[in-house]
XYZ file of C-alpha atoms in Angstrom:
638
model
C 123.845 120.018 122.508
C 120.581 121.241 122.891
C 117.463 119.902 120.912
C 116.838 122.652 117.829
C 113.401 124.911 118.421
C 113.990 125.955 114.673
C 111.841 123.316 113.059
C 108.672 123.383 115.209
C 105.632 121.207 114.229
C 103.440 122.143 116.605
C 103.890 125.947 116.318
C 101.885 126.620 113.362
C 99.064 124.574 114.158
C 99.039 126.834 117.918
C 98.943 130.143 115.640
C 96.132 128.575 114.117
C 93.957 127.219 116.904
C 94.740 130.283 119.144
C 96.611 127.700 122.031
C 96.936 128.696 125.899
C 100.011 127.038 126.364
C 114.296 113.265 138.815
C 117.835 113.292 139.503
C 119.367 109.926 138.760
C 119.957 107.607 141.666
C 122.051 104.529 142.086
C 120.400 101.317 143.249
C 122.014 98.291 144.809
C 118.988 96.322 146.226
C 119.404 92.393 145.328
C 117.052 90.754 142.413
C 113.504 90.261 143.740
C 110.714 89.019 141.717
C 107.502 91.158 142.033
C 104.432 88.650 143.215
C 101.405 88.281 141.534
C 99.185 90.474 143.824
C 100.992 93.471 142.397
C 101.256 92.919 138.114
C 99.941 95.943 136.422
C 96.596 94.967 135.017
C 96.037 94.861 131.062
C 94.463 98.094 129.540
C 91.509 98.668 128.776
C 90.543 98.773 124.748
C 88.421 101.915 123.838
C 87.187 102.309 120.051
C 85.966 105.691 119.025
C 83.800 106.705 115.812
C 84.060 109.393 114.026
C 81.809 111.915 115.105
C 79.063 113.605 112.609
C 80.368 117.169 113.656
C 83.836 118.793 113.743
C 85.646 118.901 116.962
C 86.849 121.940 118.465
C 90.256 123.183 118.269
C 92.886 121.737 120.825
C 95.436 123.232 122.245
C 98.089 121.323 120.185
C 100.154 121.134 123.925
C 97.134 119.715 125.712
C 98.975 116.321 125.991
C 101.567 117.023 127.739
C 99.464 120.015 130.154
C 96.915 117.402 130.810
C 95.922 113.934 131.643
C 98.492 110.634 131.375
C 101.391 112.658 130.597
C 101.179 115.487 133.053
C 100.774 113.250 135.899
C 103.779 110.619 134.781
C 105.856 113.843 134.910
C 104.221 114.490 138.332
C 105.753 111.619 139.045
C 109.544 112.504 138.213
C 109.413 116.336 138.166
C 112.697 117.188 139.111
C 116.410 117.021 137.225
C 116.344 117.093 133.601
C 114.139 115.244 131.397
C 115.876 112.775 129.134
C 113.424 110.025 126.814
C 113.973 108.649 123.755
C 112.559 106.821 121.135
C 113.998 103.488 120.756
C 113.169 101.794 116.959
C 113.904 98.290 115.633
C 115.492 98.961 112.191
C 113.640 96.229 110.521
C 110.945 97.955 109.085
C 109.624 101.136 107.782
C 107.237 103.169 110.546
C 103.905 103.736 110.146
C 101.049 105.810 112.198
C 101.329 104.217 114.851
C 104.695 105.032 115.319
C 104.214 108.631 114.759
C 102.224 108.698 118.229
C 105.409 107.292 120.021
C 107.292 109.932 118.344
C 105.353 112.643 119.251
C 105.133 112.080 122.677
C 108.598 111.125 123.269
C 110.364 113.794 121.617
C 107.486 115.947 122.370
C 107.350 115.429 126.059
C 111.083 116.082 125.739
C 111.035 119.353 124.374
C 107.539 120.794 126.368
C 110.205 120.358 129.288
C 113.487 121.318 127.976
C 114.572 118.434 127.809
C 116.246 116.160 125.194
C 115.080 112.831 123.388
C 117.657 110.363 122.068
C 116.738 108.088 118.533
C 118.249 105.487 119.399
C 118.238 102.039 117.437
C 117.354 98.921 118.704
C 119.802 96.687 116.688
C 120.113 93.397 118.304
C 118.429 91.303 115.486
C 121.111 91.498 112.396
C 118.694 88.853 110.874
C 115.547 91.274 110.124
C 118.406 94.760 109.669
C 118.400 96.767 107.243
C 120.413 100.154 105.881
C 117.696 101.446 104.603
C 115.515 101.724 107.351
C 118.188 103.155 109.610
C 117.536 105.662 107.255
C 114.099 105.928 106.498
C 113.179 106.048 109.869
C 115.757 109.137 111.159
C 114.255 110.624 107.906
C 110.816 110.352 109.588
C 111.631 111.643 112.671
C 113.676 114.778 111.181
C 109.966 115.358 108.787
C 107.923 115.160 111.621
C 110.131 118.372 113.264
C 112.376 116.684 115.881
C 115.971 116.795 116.062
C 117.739 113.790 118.380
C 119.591 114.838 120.834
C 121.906 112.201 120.238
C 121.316 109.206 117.852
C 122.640 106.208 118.940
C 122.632 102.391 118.656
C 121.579 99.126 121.491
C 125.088 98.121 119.739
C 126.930 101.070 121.220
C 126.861 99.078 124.221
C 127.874 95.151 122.990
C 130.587 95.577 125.323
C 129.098 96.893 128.062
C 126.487 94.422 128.384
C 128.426 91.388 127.616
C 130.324 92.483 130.792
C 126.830 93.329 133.294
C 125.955 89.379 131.693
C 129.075 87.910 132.905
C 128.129 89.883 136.074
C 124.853 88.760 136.224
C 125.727 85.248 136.107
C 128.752 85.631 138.695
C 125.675 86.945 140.857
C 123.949 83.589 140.110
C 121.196 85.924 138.303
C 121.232 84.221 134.974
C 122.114 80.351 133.423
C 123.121 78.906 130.371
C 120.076 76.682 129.607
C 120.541 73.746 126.703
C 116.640 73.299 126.484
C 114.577 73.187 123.363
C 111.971 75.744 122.688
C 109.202 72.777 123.333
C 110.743 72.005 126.674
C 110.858 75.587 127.665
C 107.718 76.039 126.713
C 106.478 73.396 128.659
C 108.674 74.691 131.714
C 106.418 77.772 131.615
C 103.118 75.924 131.410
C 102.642 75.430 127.930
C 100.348 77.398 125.832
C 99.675 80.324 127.383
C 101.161 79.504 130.704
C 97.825 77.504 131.629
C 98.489 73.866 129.723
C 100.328 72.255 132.832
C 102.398 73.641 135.631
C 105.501 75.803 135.893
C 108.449 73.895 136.747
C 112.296 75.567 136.927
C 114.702 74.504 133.393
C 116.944 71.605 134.372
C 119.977 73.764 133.850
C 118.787 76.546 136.418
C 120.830 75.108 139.710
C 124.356 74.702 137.496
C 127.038 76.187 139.312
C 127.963 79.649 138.340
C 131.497 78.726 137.174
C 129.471 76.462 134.919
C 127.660 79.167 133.612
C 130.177 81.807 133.107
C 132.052 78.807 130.691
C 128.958 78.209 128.803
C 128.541 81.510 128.146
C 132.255 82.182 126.929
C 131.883 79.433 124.849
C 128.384 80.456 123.300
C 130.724 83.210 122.405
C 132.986 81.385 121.010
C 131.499 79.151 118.677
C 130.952 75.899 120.644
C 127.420 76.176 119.787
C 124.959 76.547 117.235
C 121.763 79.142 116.826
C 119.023 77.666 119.355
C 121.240 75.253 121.322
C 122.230 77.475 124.286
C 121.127 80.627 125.770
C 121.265 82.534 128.472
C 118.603 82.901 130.935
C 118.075 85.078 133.748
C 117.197 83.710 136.809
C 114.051 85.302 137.820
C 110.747 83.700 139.230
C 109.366 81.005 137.405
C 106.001 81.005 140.094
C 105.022 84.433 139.549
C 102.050 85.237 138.121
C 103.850 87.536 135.609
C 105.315 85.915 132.282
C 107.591 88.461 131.969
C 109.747 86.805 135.310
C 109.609 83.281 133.465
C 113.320 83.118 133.254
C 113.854 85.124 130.146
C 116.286 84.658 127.602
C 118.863 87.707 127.989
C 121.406 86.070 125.095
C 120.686 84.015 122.150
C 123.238 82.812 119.311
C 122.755 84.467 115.593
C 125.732 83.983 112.647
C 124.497 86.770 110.757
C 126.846 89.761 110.300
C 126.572 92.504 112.014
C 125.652 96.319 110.021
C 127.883 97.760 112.489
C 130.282 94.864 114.439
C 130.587 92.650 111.553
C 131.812 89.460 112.535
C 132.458 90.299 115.739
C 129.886 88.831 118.038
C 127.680 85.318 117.376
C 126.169 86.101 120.760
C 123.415 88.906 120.921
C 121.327 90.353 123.930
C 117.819 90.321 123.576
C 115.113 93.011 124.082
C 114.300 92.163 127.781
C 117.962 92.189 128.515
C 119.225 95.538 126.677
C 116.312 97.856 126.648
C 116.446 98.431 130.361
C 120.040 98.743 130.763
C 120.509 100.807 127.550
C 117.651 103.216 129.185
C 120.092 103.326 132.209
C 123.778 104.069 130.517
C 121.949 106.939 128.459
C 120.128 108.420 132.036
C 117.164 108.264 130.654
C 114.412 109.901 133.531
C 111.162 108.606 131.512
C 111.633 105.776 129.486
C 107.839 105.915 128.038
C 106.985 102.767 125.803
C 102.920 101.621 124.880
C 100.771 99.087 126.927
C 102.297 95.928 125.178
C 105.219 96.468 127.880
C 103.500 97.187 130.977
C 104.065 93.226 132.173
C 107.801 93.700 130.998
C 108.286 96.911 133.540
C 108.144 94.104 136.175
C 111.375 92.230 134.499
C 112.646 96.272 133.508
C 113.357 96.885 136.947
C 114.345 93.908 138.047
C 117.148 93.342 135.714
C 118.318 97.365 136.572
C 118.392 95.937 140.582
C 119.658 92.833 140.188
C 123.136 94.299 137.951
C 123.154 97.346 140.080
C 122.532 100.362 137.899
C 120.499 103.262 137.694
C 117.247 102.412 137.490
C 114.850 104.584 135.255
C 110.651 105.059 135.792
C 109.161 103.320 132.796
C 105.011 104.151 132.381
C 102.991 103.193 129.386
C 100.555 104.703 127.319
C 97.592 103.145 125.248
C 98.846 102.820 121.443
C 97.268 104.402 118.438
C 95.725 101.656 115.796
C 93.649 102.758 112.893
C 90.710 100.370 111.518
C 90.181 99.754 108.303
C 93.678 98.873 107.017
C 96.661 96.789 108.327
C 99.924 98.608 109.693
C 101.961 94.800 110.289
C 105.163 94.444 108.223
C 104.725 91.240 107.552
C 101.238 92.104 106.114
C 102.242 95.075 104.054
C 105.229 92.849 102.480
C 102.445 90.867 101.172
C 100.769 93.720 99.698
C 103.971 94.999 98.301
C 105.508 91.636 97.107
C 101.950 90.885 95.457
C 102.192 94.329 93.746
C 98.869 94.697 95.002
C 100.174 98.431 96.006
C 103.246 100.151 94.211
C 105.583 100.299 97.045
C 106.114 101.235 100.970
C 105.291 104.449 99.898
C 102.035 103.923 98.210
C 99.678 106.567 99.488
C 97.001 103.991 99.977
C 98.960 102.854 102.830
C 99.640 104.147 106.281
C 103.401 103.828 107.204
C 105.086 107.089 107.334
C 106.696 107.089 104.185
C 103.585 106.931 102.328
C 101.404 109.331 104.000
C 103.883 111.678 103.303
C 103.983 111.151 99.497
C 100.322 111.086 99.730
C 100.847 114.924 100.836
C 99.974 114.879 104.839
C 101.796 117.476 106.562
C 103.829 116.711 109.004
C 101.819 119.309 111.752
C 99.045 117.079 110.869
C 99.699 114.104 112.060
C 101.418 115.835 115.285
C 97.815 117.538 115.745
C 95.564 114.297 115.583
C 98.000 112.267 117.633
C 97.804 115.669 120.153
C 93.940 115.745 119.579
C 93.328 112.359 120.436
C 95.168 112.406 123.806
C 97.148 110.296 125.545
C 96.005 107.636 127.989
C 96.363 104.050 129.345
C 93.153 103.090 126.231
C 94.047 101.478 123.181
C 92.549 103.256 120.804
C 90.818 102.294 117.619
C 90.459 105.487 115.114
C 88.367 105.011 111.948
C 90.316 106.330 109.114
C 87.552 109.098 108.636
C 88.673 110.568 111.695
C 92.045 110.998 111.165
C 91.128 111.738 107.688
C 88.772 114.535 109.056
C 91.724 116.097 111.355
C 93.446 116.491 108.275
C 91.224 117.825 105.849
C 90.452 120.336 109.331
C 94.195 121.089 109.248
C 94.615 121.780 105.614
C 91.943 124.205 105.326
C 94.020 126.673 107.296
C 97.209 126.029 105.747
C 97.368 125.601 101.293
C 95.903 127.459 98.796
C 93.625 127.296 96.319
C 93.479 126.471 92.451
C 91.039 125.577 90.233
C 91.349 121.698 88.596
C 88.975 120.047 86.632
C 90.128 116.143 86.731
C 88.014 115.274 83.611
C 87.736 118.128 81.233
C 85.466 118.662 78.141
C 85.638 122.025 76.133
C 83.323 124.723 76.072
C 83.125 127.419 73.363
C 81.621 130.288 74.234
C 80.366 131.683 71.030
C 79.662 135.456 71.479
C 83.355 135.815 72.770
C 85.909 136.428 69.891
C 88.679 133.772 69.266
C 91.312 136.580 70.195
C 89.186 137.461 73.615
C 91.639 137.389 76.881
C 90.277 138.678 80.387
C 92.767 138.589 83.307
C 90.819 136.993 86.429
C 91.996 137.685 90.209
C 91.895 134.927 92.282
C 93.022 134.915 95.660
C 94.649 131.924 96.962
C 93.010 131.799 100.332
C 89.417 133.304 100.608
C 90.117 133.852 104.374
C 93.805 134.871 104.570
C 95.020 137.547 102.505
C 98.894 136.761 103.309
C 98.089 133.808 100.965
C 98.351 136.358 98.210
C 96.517 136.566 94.845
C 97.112 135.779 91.383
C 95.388 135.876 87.861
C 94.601 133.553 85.362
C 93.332 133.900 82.094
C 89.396 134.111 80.713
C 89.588 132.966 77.039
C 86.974 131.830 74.345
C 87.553 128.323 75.085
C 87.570 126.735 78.785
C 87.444 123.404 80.331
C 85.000 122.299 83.157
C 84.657 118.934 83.951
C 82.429 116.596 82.189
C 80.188 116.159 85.675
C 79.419 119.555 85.567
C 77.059 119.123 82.454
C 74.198 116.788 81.680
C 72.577 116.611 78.594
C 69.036 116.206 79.929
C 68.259 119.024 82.654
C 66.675 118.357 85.971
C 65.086 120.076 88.785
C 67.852 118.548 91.274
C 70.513 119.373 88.979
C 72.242 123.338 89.303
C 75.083 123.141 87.202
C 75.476 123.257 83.501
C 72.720 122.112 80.951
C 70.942 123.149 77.679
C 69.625 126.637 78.051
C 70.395 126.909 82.025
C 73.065 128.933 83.065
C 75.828 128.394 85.311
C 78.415 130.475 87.290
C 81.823 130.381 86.322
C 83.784 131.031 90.296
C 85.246 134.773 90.401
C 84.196 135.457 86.608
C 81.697 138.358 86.422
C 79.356 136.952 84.341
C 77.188 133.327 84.034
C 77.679 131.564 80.965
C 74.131 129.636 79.565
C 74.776 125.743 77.715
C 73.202 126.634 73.921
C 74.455 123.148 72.426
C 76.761 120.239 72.936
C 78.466 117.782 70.110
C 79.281 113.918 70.987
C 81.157 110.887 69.632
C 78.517 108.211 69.338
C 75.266 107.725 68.513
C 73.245 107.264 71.970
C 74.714 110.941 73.135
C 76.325 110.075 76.102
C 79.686 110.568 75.451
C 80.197 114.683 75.200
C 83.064 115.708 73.303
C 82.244 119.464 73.153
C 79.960 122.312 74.636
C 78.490 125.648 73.244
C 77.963 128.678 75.334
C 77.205 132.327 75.896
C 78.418 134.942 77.986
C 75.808 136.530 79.515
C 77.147 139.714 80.088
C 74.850 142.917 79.616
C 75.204 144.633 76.194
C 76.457 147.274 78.263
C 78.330 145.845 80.898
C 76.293 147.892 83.657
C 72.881 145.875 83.844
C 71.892 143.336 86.173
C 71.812 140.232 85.845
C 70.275 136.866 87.385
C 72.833 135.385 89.713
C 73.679 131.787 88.831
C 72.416 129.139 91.425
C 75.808 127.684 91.774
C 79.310 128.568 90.314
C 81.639 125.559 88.788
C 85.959 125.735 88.871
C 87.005 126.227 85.142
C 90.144 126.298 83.227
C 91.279 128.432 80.362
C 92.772 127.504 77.118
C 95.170 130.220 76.440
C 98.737 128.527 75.413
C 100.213 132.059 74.697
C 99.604 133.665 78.227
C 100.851 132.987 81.757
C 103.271 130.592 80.424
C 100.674 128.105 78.903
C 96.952 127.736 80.049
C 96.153 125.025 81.369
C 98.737 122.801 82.539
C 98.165 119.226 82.012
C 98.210 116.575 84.827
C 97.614 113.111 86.031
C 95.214 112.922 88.851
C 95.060 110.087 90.946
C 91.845 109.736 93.514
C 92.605 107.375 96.495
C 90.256 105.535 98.409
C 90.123 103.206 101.314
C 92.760 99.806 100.159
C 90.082 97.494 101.736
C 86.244 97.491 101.706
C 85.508 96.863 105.490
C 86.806 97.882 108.982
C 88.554 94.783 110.243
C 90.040 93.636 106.783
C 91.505 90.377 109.090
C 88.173 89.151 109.632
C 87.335 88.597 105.983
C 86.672 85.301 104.469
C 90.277 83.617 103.287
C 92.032 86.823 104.956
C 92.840 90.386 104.788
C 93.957 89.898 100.903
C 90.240 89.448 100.154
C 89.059 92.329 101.387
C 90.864 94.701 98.756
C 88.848 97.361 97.457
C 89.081 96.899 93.566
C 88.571 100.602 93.122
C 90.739 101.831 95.496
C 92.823 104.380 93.087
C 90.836 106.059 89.884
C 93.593 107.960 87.657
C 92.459 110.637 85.752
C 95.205 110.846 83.083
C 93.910 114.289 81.458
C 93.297 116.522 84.164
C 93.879 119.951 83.917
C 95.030 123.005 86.359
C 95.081 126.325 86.588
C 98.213 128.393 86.067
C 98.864 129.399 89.606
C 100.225 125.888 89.984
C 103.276 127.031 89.055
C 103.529 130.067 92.065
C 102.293 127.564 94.241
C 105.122 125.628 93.620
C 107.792 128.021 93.822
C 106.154 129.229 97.359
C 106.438 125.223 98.647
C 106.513 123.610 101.170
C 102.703 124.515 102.229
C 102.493 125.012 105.089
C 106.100 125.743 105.956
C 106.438 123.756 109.260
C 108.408 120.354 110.368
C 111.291 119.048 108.581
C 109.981 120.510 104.839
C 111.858 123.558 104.350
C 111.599 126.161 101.035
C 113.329 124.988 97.831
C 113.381 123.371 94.733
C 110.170 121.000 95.162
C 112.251 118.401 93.261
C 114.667 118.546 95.787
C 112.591 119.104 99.426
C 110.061 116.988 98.091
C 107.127 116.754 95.595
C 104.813 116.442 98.083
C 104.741 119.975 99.706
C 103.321 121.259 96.824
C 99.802 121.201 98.293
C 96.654 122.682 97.477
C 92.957 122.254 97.565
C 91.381 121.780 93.886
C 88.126 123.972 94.459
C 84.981 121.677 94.839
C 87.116 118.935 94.246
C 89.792 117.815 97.083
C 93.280 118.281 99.137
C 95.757 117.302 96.561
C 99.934 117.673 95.993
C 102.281 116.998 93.920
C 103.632 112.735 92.923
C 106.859 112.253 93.303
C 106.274 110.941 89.694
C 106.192 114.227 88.772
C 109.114 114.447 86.548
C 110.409 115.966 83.032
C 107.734 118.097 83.069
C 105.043 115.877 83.894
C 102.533 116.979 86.796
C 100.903 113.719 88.370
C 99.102 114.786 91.208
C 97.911 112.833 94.546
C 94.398 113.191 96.157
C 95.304 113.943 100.055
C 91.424 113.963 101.351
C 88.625 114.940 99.424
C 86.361 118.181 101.009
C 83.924 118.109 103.683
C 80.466 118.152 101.818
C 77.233 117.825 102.902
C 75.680 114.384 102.056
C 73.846 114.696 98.090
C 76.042 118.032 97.443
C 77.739 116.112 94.525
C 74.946 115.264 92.928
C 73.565 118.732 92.233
């Protein structure tokens, strides 16, 4: 079964920025620990600002042509790839994540290869359904199809039998130590409180052992009073050959054995050899694991399978917000955000309700590069690749979030004009449509002051304003409010300056404003009514951790304004029936309801990306801020 090519993330964003575009062996050699001399060396850290310009395009393949990934495959060229992408189900995935994702399914399919999903379900204590499902969901949105998905629990069997044969080997013990005494054995703290010194239990006969072990199995034992260790190199430099736990005892059922084990295999012991039964070529993990390839390959010699080539790349961290789980179940629990998917946060689930396409994600993780750096992006950046990607790819409609009424007085109250408006001013596949040009309009209460100003371009007492893709300006003759000081405007009188006979020229406006029509007989209703909500950063510095009494602390109080009376234009409701925009990843055409609010995208003119709430139900339109626009620095204020 072949990976599908149907759902391709990459391919639109390669229309749009014009793109260029080892056999398995068997090993047998005994366990030997790796010595000091040779330990891969830490990566470097590398933070990177946003930068004041826009980059150029990249060729959305350049990752896997280039750099880190070309020459890991350099490494291994021959036979067919096989990776995969190996999640604990104990949590929902966030941006980081998607970088892993992309670049093992991705350097899968740039090959012709195939890329398992395979779950890491050895801890039943932190397991849940729901993020089994959440996170294939993911994968399938971001445009991959597994080749296979599978589970580390597949393979209970098999590696209960390479432990017993481990231990036969005299390559692992059942130790009886305390976590404070094996901590100690390893030098305390860090490793650098005291000396190393080998576990009592380390020189038991193997017979001994392999009757521990069966009886760690079978109940003799509680959680944390036996394990099993492998017997590596307690001397080396690397704490990843410290005699590692390969088996530890939970009584928690099992999502897919049930009752059936007590005993489970750790990380260190089944990542490797789970790698190995599924002939994986590149098993390619981040930096955290470079240490662990060490202890990788030696467990893969010392039980006698195939051993795979692990290499590790630099992760992707954003600053200014926190992607832990246990720090985003505080935000959740303290209902200082809605949910998981509260587009204020950064795990997958959320980014995509906040209305980021799939290809764009794929195209900052493919802009960025890959390397041995950890990386620290600035939320503006990847907020800039977005905004960069979106421009190409929705419409665009006119919304005014906070709306105030003009009447324009030398119209009659009958008077209907149909307006063309295109819905890309570049692309003219995009299509057009028309709205209606009535008596009465909205535009947004920022777009008038009552006091004029030389700064100020819009709307005011006798100046005159352009109203986008009408033919004429319209010129502020008065304006009611509700109190007595004048600052709250409740209503707006106008003229239409057009010629008395319609040929004469006329003194174009200084700037033109978005507007919506009142016309509730025409184009099914005019306007349609919405809840805007504006997001902005969750926390108010960079490094939210470093803030006085913790991250908590650092919350921005005005990090979502709602704008309950919004209105929209009328070709909201073609723009919905055209969805998903853009067409790309796992979002395919249908019922928005059913392939998701969310790909209901557009950019409000002069306002911001935006798409459709999930919230968005029985006829209610609640809308989502995705980015705002790129804007020079005071343009808001004129």
């Amino acid at each position: 079964m072949e990976e599908s090519s149907k759902a391709d993330p990459v391919a639109l964003a390669e229309r749009l920025q014009n793109a260029d575009k080892s056999t398995p062996t068997k090993s047998s050699k005994p366990p030997k620990a790796s010595k000091s001399a040779k330990q891969p060396k830490p990566p470097p850290v590398k933070k990177e600002k946003a930068p004041n310009a826009p980059v150029a395009p990249v060729d959305p393949q350049s990752m896997f042509k280039e750099g880190f990934l070309k020459s890991v495959f350099n490494e291994k060229p021959s036979g067919k790839v096989i990776t995969r992408f190996p999640p604990e189900p104990n949590g929902y995935l966030h941006i980081g994540h998607s970088k892993a994702i992309a670049i093992n399914f991705g350097f899968a399919r740039y090959h012709d290869g195939v890329c398992y999903l395979r779950f890491d379900d050895t801890n039943p204590e932190a397991e849940e359904e729901k993020y089994f499902t959440a996170i294939e969901n993911m994968v399938q949105w971001l445009g991959f199809t597994p080749y296979k998905i599978t589970y580390s629990s597949d393979h209970f069997d098999k590696l209960y039998e390479l432990a017993e044969a481990l231990i036969k080997r005299d390559g692992a013990y059942v130790c009886s130590c305390t976590d404070t005494e094996i901590k100690d054995q390893r030098g305390g703290e860090r490793g650098t409180a005291g000396p190393r010194y080998a576990c009592p239990h380390r020189d038991r006969p193997t017979s001994e052992s392999l009757t521990e072990f069966r009886a760690m199995r079978d109940g003799k034992y509680k959680p944390r009073e036996a394990f099993l260790r492998m017997k590596q190199d307690i001397t080396d430099g690397n704490p990843q050959m410290w005699d590692l736990a390969a088996y530890r005892i939970l009584e928690k059922k099992h999502h897919r054995t049930g009752d059936r084990w007590r005993i489970y295999p750790t990380y260190d012991f089944t990542h490797c050899l789970c790698d190995s039964f599924e002939d994986i070529s590149h098993s390619l993990c981040t930096t955290e694991f470079t240490l662990s390839r060490v202890s990788y390959e030696w467990l893969c010699d010392a039980v006698q399978v195939y051993k795979p080539m692990q290499r590790e790349y630099g992760r992707l961290n954003l600053t200014g917000t926190v992607l832990s789980k246990r720090k985003l179940l505080q935000l959740v629990t303290a209902k200082h955000v809605r949910s998981w998917d509260d587009p204020r946060l950064y795990t997958l689930i959320a980014l995509r309700r906040r209305g980021i396409p799939p290809g764009a994600i794929l195209a900052f993780v493919n802009e960025l590069g890959v390397s041995t750096a950890l990386t620290n992006i600035q939320i503006v950046r990847f907020e800039q690749s977005v905004r960069r990607y979106l421009e190409q790819t929705v419409p665009r409609l006119m919304l005014v979030l906070d709306p105030v009424p003009v009447t324009i007085d030398n119209l009659p109250p009958d008077y209907i004009e149909d307006i063309e408006l295109p819905f890309s001013p570049k692309d003219p596949s995009f299509g057009t449509h028309t709205v209606p040009f009535t008596q009465t309009i909205y535009i947004d209460r920022s777009d008038f002051r009552p006091v004029d100003s030389k700064d100020f371009f819009r709307l005011a007492p006798g100046k005159s304003v352009g109203l986008l893709k009408v033919p004429f300006p319209i010129t502020a003759t008065s304006f009611e409010t509700a109190n007595d000081d004048g600052t709250v405007i409740t209503a707006i009188h106008a003229t239409y300056d057009k010629p008395a006979d319609g040929t004469a020229a006329f003194k174009k406006p200084k700037t033109y404003i978005q507007w919506v029509a009142s016309s509730p007989e025409r184009h099914g209703g005019s306007p349609i009514r919405a809840e805007a909500r504006i997001f902005n950063p969750l926390f108010k510095s960079e490094n939210p951790d470093s803030a006085e009494g913790g991250f908590l602390n650092d919350i921005n109080p005005h990090s979502e304004e709602v704008f309950p009376h919004a209105m929209i234009e009328v070709g909201l409701e073609e723009v919905r029936r055209r969805a998903p925009w853009p067409s790309e990843g796992g979002e395919k055409r249908g019922e928005a309801a059913a392939t998701g609010w969310e790909t209901v995208r557009f950019q409000g003119l002069r306002v911001g990306y935006f798409c459709m709430d999930k919230d968005s139900e029985g006829g209610k339109v609640v809308l989502n801020r995705i980015v705002s626009l790129k804007e020079d620095a005071g343009k808001g204020d004129r």
